[in-house]
Tab-separated table of C-alpha atoms and ligand atoms in Angstrom:
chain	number	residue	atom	x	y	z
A	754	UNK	CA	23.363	1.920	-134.747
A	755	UNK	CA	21.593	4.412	-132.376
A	756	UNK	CA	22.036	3.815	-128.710
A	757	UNK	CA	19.807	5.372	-125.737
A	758	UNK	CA	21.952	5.419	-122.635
A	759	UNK	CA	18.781	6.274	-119.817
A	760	UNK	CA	19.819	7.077	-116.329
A	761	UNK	CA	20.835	8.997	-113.685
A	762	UNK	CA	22.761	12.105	-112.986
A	763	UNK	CA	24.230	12.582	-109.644
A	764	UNK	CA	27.393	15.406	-109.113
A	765	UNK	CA	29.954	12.986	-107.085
A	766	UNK	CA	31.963	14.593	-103.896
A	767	UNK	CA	34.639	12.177	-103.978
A	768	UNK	CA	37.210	12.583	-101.108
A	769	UNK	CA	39.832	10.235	-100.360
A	770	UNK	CA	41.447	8.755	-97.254
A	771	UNK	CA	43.830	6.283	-95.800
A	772	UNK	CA	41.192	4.190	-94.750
A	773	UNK	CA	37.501	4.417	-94.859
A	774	UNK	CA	35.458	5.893	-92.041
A	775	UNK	CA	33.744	3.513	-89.905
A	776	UNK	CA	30.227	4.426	-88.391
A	777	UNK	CA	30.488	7.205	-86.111
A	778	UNK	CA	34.541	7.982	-87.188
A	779	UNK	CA	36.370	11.160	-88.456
A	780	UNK	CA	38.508	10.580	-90.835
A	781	UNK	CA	40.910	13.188	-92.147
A	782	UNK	CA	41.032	13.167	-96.064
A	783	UNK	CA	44.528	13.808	-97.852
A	784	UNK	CA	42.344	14.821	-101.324
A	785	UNK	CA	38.526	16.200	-102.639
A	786	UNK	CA	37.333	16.430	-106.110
A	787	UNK	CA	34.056	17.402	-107.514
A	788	UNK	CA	32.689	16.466	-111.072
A	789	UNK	CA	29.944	15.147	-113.050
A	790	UNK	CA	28.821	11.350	-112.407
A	791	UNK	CA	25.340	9.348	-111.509
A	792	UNK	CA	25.613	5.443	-113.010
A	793	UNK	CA	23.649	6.707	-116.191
A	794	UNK	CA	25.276	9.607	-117.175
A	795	UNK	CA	29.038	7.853	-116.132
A	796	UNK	CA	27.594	5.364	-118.996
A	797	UNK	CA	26.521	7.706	-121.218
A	798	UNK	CA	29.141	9.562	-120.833
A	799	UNK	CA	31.746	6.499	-121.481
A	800	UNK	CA	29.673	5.207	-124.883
A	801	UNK	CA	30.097	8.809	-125.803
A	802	UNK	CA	33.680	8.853	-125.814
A	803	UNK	CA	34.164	5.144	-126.925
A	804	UNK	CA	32.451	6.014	-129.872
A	805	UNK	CA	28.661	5.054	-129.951
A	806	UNK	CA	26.259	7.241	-131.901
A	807	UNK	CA	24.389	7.844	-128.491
A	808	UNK	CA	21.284	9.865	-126.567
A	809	UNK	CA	21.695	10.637	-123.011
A	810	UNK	CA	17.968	11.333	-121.188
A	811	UNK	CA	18.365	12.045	-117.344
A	812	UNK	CA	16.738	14.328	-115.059
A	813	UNK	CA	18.428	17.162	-113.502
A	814	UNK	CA	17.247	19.682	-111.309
A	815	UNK	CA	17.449	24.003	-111.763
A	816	UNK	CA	20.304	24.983	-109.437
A	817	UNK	CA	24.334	24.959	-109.716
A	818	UNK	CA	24.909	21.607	-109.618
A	819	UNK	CA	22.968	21.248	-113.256
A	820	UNK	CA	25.678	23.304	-114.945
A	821	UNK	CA	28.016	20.510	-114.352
A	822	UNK	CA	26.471	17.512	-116.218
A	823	UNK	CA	25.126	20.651	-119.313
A	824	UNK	CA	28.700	22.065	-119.342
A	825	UNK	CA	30.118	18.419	-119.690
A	826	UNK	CA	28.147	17.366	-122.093
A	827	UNK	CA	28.981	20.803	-124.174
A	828	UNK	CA	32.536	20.428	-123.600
A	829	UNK	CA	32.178	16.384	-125.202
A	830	UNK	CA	29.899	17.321	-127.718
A	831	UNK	CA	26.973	15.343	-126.743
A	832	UNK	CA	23.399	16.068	-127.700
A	833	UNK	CA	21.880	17.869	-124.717
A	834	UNK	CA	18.140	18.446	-125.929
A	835	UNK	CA	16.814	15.406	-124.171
A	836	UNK	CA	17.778	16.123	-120.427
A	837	UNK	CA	14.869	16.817	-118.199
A	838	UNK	CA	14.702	19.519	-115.873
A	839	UNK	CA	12.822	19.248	-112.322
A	840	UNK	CA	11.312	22.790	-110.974
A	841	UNK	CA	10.737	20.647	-107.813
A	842	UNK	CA	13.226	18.442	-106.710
A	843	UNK	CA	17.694	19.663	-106.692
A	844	UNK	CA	19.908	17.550	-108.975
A	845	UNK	CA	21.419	14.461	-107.245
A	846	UNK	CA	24.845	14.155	-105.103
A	847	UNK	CA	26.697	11.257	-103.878
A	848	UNK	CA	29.321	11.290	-101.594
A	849	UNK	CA	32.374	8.881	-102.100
A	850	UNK	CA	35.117	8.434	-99.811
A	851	UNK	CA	37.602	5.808	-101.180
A	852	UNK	CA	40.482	4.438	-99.359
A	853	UNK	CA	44.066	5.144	-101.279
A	854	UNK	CA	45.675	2.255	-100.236
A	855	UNK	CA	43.083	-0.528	-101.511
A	856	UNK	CA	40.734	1.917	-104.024
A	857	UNK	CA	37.948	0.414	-101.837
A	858	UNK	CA	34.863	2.641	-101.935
A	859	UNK	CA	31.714	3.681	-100.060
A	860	UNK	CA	28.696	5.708	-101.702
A	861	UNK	CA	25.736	7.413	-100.546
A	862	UNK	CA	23.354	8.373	-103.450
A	863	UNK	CA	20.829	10.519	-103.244
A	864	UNK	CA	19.551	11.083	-106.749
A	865	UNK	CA	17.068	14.060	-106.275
A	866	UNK	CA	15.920	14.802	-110.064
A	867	UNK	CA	17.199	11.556	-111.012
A	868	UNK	CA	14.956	9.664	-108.613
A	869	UNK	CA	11.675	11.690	-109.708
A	870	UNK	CA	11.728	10.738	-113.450
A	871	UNK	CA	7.526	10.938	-114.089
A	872	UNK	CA	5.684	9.842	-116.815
A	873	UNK	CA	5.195	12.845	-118.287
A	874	UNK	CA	8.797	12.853	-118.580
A	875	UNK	CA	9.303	9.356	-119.736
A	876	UNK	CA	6.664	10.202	-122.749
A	877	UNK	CA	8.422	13.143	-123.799
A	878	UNK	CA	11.339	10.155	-124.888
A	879	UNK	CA	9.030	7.759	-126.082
A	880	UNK	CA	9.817	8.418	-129.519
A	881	UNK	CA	13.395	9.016	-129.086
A	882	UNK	CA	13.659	5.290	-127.214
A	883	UNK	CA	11.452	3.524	-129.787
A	884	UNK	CA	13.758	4.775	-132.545
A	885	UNK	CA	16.800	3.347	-131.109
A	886	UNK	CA	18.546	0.263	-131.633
A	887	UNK	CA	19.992	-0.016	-127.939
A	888	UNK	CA	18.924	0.742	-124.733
A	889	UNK	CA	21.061	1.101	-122.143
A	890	UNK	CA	19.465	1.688	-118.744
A	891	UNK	CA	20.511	0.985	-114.858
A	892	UNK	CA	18.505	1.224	-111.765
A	893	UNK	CA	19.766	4.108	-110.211
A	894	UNK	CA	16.555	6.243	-111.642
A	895	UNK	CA	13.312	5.985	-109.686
A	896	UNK	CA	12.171	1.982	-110.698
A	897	UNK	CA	9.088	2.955	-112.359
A	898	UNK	CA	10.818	5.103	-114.735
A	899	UNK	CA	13.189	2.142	-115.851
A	900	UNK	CA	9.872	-0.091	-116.389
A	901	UNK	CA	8.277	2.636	-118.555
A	902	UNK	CA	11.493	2.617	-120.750
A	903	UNK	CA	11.759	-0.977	-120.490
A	904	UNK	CA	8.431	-1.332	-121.718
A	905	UNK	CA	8.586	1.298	-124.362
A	906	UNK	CA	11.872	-0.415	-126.032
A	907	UNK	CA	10.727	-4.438	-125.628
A	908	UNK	CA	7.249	-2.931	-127.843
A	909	UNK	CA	9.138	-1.950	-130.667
A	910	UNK	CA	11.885	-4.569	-130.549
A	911	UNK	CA	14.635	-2.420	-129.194
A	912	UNK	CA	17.400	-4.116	-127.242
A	913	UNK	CA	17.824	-3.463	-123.473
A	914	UNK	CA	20.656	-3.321	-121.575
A	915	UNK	CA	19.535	-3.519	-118.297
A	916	UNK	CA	22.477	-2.706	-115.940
A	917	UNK	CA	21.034	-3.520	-112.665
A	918	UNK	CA	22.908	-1.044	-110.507
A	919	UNK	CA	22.463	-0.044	-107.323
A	920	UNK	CA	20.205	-3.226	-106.951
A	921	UNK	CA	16.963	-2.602	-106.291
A	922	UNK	CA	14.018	-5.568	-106.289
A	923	UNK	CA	12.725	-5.932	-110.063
A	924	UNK	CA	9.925	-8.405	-111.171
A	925	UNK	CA	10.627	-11.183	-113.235
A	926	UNK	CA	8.567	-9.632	-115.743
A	927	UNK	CA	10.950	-6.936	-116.310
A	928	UNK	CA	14.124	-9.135	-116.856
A	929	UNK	CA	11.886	-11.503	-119.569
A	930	UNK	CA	12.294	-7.810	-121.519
A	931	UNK	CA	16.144	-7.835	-121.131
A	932	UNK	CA	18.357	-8.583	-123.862
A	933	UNK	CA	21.321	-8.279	-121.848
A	934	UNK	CA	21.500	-8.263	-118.160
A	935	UNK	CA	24.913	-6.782	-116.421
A	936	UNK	CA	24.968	-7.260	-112.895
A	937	UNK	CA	28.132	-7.242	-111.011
A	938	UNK	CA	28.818	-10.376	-108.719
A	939	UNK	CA	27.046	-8.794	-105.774
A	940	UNK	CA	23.956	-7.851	-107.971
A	941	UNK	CA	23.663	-11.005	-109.440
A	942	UNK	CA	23.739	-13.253	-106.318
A	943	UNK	CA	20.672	-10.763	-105.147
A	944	UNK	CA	19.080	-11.865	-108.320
A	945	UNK	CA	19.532	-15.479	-108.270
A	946	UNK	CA	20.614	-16.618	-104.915
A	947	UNK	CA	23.867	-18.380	-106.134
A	948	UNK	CA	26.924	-16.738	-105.107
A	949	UNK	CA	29.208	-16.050	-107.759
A	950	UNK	CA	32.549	-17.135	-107.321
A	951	UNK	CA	33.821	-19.260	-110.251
A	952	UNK	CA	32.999	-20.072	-113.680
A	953	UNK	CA	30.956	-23.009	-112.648
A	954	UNK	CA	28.224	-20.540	-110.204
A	955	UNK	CA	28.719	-17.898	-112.661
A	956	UNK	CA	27.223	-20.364	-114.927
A	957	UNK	CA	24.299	-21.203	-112.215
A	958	UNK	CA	23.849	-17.858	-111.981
A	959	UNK	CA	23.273	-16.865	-115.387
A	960	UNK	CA	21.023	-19.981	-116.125
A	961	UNK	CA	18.696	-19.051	-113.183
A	962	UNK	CA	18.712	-15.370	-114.696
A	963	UNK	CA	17.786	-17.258	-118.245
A	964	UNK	CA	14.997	-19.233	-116.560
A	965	UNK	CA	13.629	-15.621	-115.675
A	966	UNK	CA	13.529	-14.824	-119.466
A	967	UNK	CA	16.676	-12.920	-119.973
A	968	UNK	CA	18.186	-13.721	-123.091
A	969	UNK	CA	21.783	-13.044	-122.603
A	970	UNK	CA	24.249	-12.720	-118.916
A	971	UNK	CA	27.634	-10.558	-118.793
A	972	UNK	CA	28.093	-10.902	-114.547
A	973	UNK	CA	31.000	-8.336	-114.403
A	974	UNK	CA	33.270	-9.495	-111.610
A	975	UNK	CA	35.420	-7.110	-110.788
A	976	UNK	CA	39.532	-7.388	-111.375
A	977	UNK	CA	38.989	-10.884	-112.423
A	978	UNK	CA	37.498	-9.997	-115.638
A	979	UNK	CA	33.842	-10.323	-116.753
A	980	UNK	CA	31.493	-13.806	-117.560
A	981	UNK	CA	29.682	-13.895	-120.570
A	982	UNK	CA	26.672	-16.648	-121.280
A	983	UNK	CA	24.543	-16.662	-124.391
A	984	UNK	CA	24.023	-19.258	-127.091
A	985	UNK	CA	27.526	-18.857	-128.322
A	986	UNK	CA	29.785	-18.339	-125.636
A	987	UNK	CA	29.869	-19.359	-121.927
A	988	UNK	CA	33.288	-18.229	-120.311
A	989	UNK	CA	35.264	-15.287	-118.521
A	990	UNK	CA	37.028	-12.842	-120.042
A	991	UNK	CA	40.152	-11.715	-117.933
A	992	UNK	CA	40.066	-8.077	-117.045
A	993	UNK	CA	43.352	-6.255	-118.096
A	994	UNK	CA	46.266	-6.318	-115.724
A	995	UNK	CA	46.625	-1.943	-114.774
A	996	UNK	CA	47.372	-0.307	-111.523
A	997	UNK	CA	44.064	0.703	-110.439
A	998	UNK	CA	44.319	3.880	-108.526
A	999	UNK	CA	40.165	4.140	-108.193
A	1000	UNK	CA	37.455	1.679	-108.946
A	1001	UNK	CA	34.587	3.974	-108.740
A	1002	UNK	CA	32.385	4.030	-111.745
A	1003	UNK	CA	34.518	0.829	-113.800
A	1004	UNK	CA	31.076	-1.122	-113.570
A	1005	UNK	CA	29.994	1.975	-115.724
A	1006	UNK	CA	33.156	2.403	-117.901
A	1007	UNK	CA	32.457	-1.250	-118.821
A	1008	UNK	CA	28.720	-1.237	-119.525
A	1009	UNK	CA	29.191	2.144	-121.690
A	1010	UNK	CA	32.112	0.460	-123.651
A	1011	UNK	CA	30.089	-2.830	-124.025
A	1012	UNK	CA	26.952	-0.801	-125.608
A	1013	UNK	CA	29.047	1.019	-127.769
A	1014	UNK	CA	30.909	-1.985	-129.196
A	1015	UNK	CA	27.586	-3.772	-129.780
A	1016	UNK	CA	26.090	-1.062	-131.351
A	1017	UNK	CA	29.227	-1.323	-134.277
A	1018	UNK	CA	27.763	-4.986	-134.469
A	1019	UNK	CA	30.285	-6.723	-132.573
A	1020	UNK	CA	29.328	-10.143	-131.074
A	1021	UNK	CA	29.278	-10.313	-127.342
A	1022	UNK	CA	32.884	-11.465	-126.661
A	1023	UNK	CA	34.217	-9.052	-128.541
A	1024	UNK	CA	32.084	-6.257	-126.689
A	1025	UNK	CA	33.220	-7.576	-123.641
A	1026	UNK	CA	36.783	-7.459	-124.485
A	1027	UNK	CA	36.324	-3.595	-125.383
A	1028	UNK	CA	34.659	-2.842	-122.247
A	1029	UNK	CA	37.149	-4.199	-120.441
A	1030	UNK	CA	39.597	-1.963	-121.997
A	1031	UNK	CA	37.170	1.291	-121.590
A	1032	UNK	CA	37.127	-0.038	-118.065
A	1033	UNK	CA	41.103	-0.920	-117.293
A	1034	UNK	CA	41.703	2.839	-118.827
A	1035	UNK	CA	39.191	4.283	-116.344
A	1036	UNK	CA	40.294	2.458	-113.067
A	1037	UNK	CA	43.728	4.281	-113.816
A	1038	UNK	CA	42.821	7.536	-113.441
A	1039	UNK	CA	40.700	9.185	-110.677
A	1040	UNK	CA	36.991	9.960	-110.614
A	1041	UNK	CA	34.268	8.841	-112.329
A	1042	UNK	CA	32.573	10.234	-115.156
A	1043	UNK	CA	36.023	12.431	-115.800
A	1044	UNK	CA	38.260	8.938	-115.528
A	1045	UNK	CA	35.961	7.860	-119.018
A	1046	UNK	CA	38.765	7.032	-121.851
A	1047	UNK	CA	38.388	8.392	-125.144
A	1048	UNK	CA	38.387	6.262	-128.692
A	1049	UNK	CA	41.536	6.675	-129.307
A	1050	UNK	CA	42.501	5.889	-126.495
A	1051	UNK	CA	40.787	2.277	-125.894
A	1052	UNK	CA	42.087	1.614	-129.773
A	1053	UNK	CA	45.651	2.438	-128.595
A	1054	UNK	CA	45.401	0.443	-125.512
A	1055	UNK	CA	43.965	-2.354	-127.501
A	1056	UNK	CA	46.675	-2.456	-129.650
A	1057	UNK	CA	49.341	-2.046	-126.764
A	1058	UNK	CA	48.225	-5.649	-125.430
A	1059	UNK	CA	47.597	-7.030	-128.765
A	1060	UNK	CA	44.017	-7.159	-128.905
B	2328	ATP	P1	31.524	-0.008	-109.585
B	2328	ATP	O1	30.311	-0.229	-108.731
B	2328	ATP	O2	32.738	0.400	-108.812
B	2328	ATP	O3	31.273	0.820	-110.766
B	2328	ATP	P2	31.071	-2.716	-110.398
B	2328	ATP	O4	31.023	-3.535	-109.165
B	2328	ATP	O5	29.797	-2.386	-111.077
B	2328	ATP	O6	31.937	-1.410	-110.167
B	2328	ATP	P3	33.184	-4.401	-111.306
B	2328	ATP	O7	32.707	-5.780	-111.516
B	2328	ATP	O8	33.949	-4.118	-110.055
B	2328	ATP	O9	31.949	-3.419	-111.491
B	2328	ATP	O10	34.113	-3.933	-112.525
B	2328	ATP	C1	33.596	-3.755	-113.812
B	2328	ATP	C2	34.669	-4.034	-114.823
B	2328	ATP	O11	35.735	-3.103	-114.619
B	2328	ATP	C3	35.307	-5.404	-114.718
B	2328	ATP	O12	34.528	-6.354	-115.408
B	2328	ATP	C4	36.665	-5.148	-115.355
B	2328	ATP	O13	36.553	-5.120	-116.759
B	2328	ATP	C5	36.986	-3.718	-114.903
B	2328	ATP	N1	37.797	-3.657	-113.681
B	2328	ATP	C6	37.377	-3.509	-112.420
B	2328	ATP	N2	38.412	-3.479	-111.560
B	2328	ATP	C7	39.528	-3.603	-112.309
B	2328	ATP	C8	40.936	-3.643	-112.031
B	2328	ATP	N3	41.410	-3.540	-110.775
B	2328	ATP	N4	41.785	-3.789	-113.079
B	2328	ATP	C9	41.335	-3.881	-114.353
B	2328	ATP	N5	40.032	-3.833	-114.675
B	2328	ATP	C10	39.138	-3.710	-113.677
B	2329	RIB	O1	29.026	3.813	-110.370
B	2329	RIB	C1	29.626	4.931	-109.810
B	2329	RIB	C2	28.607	5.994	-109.560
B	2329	RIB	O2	27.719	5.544	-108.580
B	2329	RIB	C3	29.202	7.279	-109.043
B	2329	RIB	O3	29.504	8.184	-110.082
B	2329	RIB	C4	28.170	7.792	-108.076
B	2329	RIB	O4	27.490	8.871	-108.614
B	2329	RIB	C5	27.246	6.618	-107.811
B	2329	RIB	O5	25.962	6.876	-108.144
């Protein structure tokens, strides 16, 4: 099945640090890297290499940060015919520091292209998104972007995987259009009010997210694992024990490992399962998009702890 992974491209400037600068601090970094990343194209990117049969649309601007996310996608194979160019606005940075020790991060976003996705723009994938059988979306795109593609999926019955990072406000409307909603604990106590600490508030949590018209909840929380609630199922799934050596972008391994495992028909727990493995593989190596395993890979890994 054909998934759509919409979303953002931002090149990450990831330094890290023995601890993380407080307001107003200098800290002296022991490391810098610079690759390709944004929350959409770190879940494109991940479906990609999991194995989905996927489209990445984001918006990227006309200077020398756009060869990253073209030459990436070359380099993987991916279909690049759908990426929208800005004349007006630069393609999108975000600055990470993370702390060595913990693997504790801080971003600052600023999505340039990405946050300037126009109607125009959203028509020219119209036909693209009403042809697919997923879509896969996040909020880290200007918001009335994501309710154009929202809209232009729910019309012709095509699933959405609404991903609602970084949180932004969103209508109830838009989540009655939501298959699947993914917010991490954070996100989803924004959304409901009920902080999520256990199975029993993850459970309040997803019911008040239900009672919003959202068919399906997968509250990803973190080390602990990820909560699942539809008709079917209603428990966590224990993340995989691995050394994490940087957290950055595992909300985005999982979501593009989840997609792609649904898209081979595989019921929710099971999806879940193999996004936790995309995401265990990913939290061991550093970066973002760059840390996103391959299929072999997640199969091998699978196998290794006898899933
Ligand atoms: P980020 O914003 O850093 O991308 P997030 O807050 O969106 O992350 P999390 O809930 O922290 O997402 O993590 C997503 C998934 O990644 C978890 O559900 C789990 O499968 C996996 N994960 C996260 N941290 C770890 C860890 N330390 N060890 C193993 N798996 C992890
Ligand atoms: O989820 C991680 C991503 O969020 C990073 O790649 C960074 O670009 C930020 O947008």
């Amino acid at each position: 099945m054909r998934v759509v992974v919409f979303g953002s491209y931002v090149t990450d400037l990831m330094g890290r640090a023995g601890h993380l600068p407080t307001p107003g601090e200098t800290v002296m970094g022991s490391l810098f890297q610079m690759g390709p990343g944004g929350k959409g194209f770190n879940q494109g990117v991940a479906a990609h290499k999991s194995g989905a049969d996927m489209v990445m649309v984001t918006k990227i601007g006309r200077d020398a940060f756009a060869d990253v996310p073209i030459q990436t996608m070359r380099d993987l194979g991916m279909d690049t015919s759908h990426i929208l160019y800005s004349d007006t606005k630069e393609t999108g940075a975000a600055l990470i520091a993370v702390d060595e020790n913990t693997s504790e991060n801080q971003i600052l976003v600023v999505p340039g292209a990405s946050g300037d996705i126009t109607k125009a723009d959203t028509d020219k994938v119209a036909g693209l998104i009403e042809d697919a059988d997923f879509l896969l979306t996040q909020l880290e795109t200007n918001l009335d972007s994501v309710v154009s593609v929202i809209d232009m999926a729910f019309e012709r019955n095509v699933k959405v995987i609404l991903n609602t990072a970084p949180i932004q406000e969103i209508d109830d409307a838009l989540l009655g259009k939501v298959y699947i909603v993914t917010p991490n604990e954070v996100e989803a106590e924004y959304l409901t009010g009920v902080k999520v600490t256990d199975l029993d508030t993850a459970i309040e949590a997803a019911n008040v997210l239900k009672s919003k018209g959202v068919e399906q909840v997968v509250i990803t929380l973190g080390s602990k694992g990820v909560f699942i609630s539809n008709d079917e199922f209603e428990e966590i799934i224990p993340a995989f024990k691995v050394d994490a050596v940087d957290t950055t972008g595992a909300g985005d391994a999982f979501n593009g490992g989840f997609v792609t495992a649904l898209s081979e028909g595989k019921n929710i727990k099971e999806a879940a399962v193999f996004g936790n493995a995309v995401a265990a593989l990913s939290v061991q190596k550093m970066g973002t998009t760059v840390s996103m395993p391959g299929r072999g890979e997640v199969e091998g890994f699978l196998e290794s702890v006898g899933g």
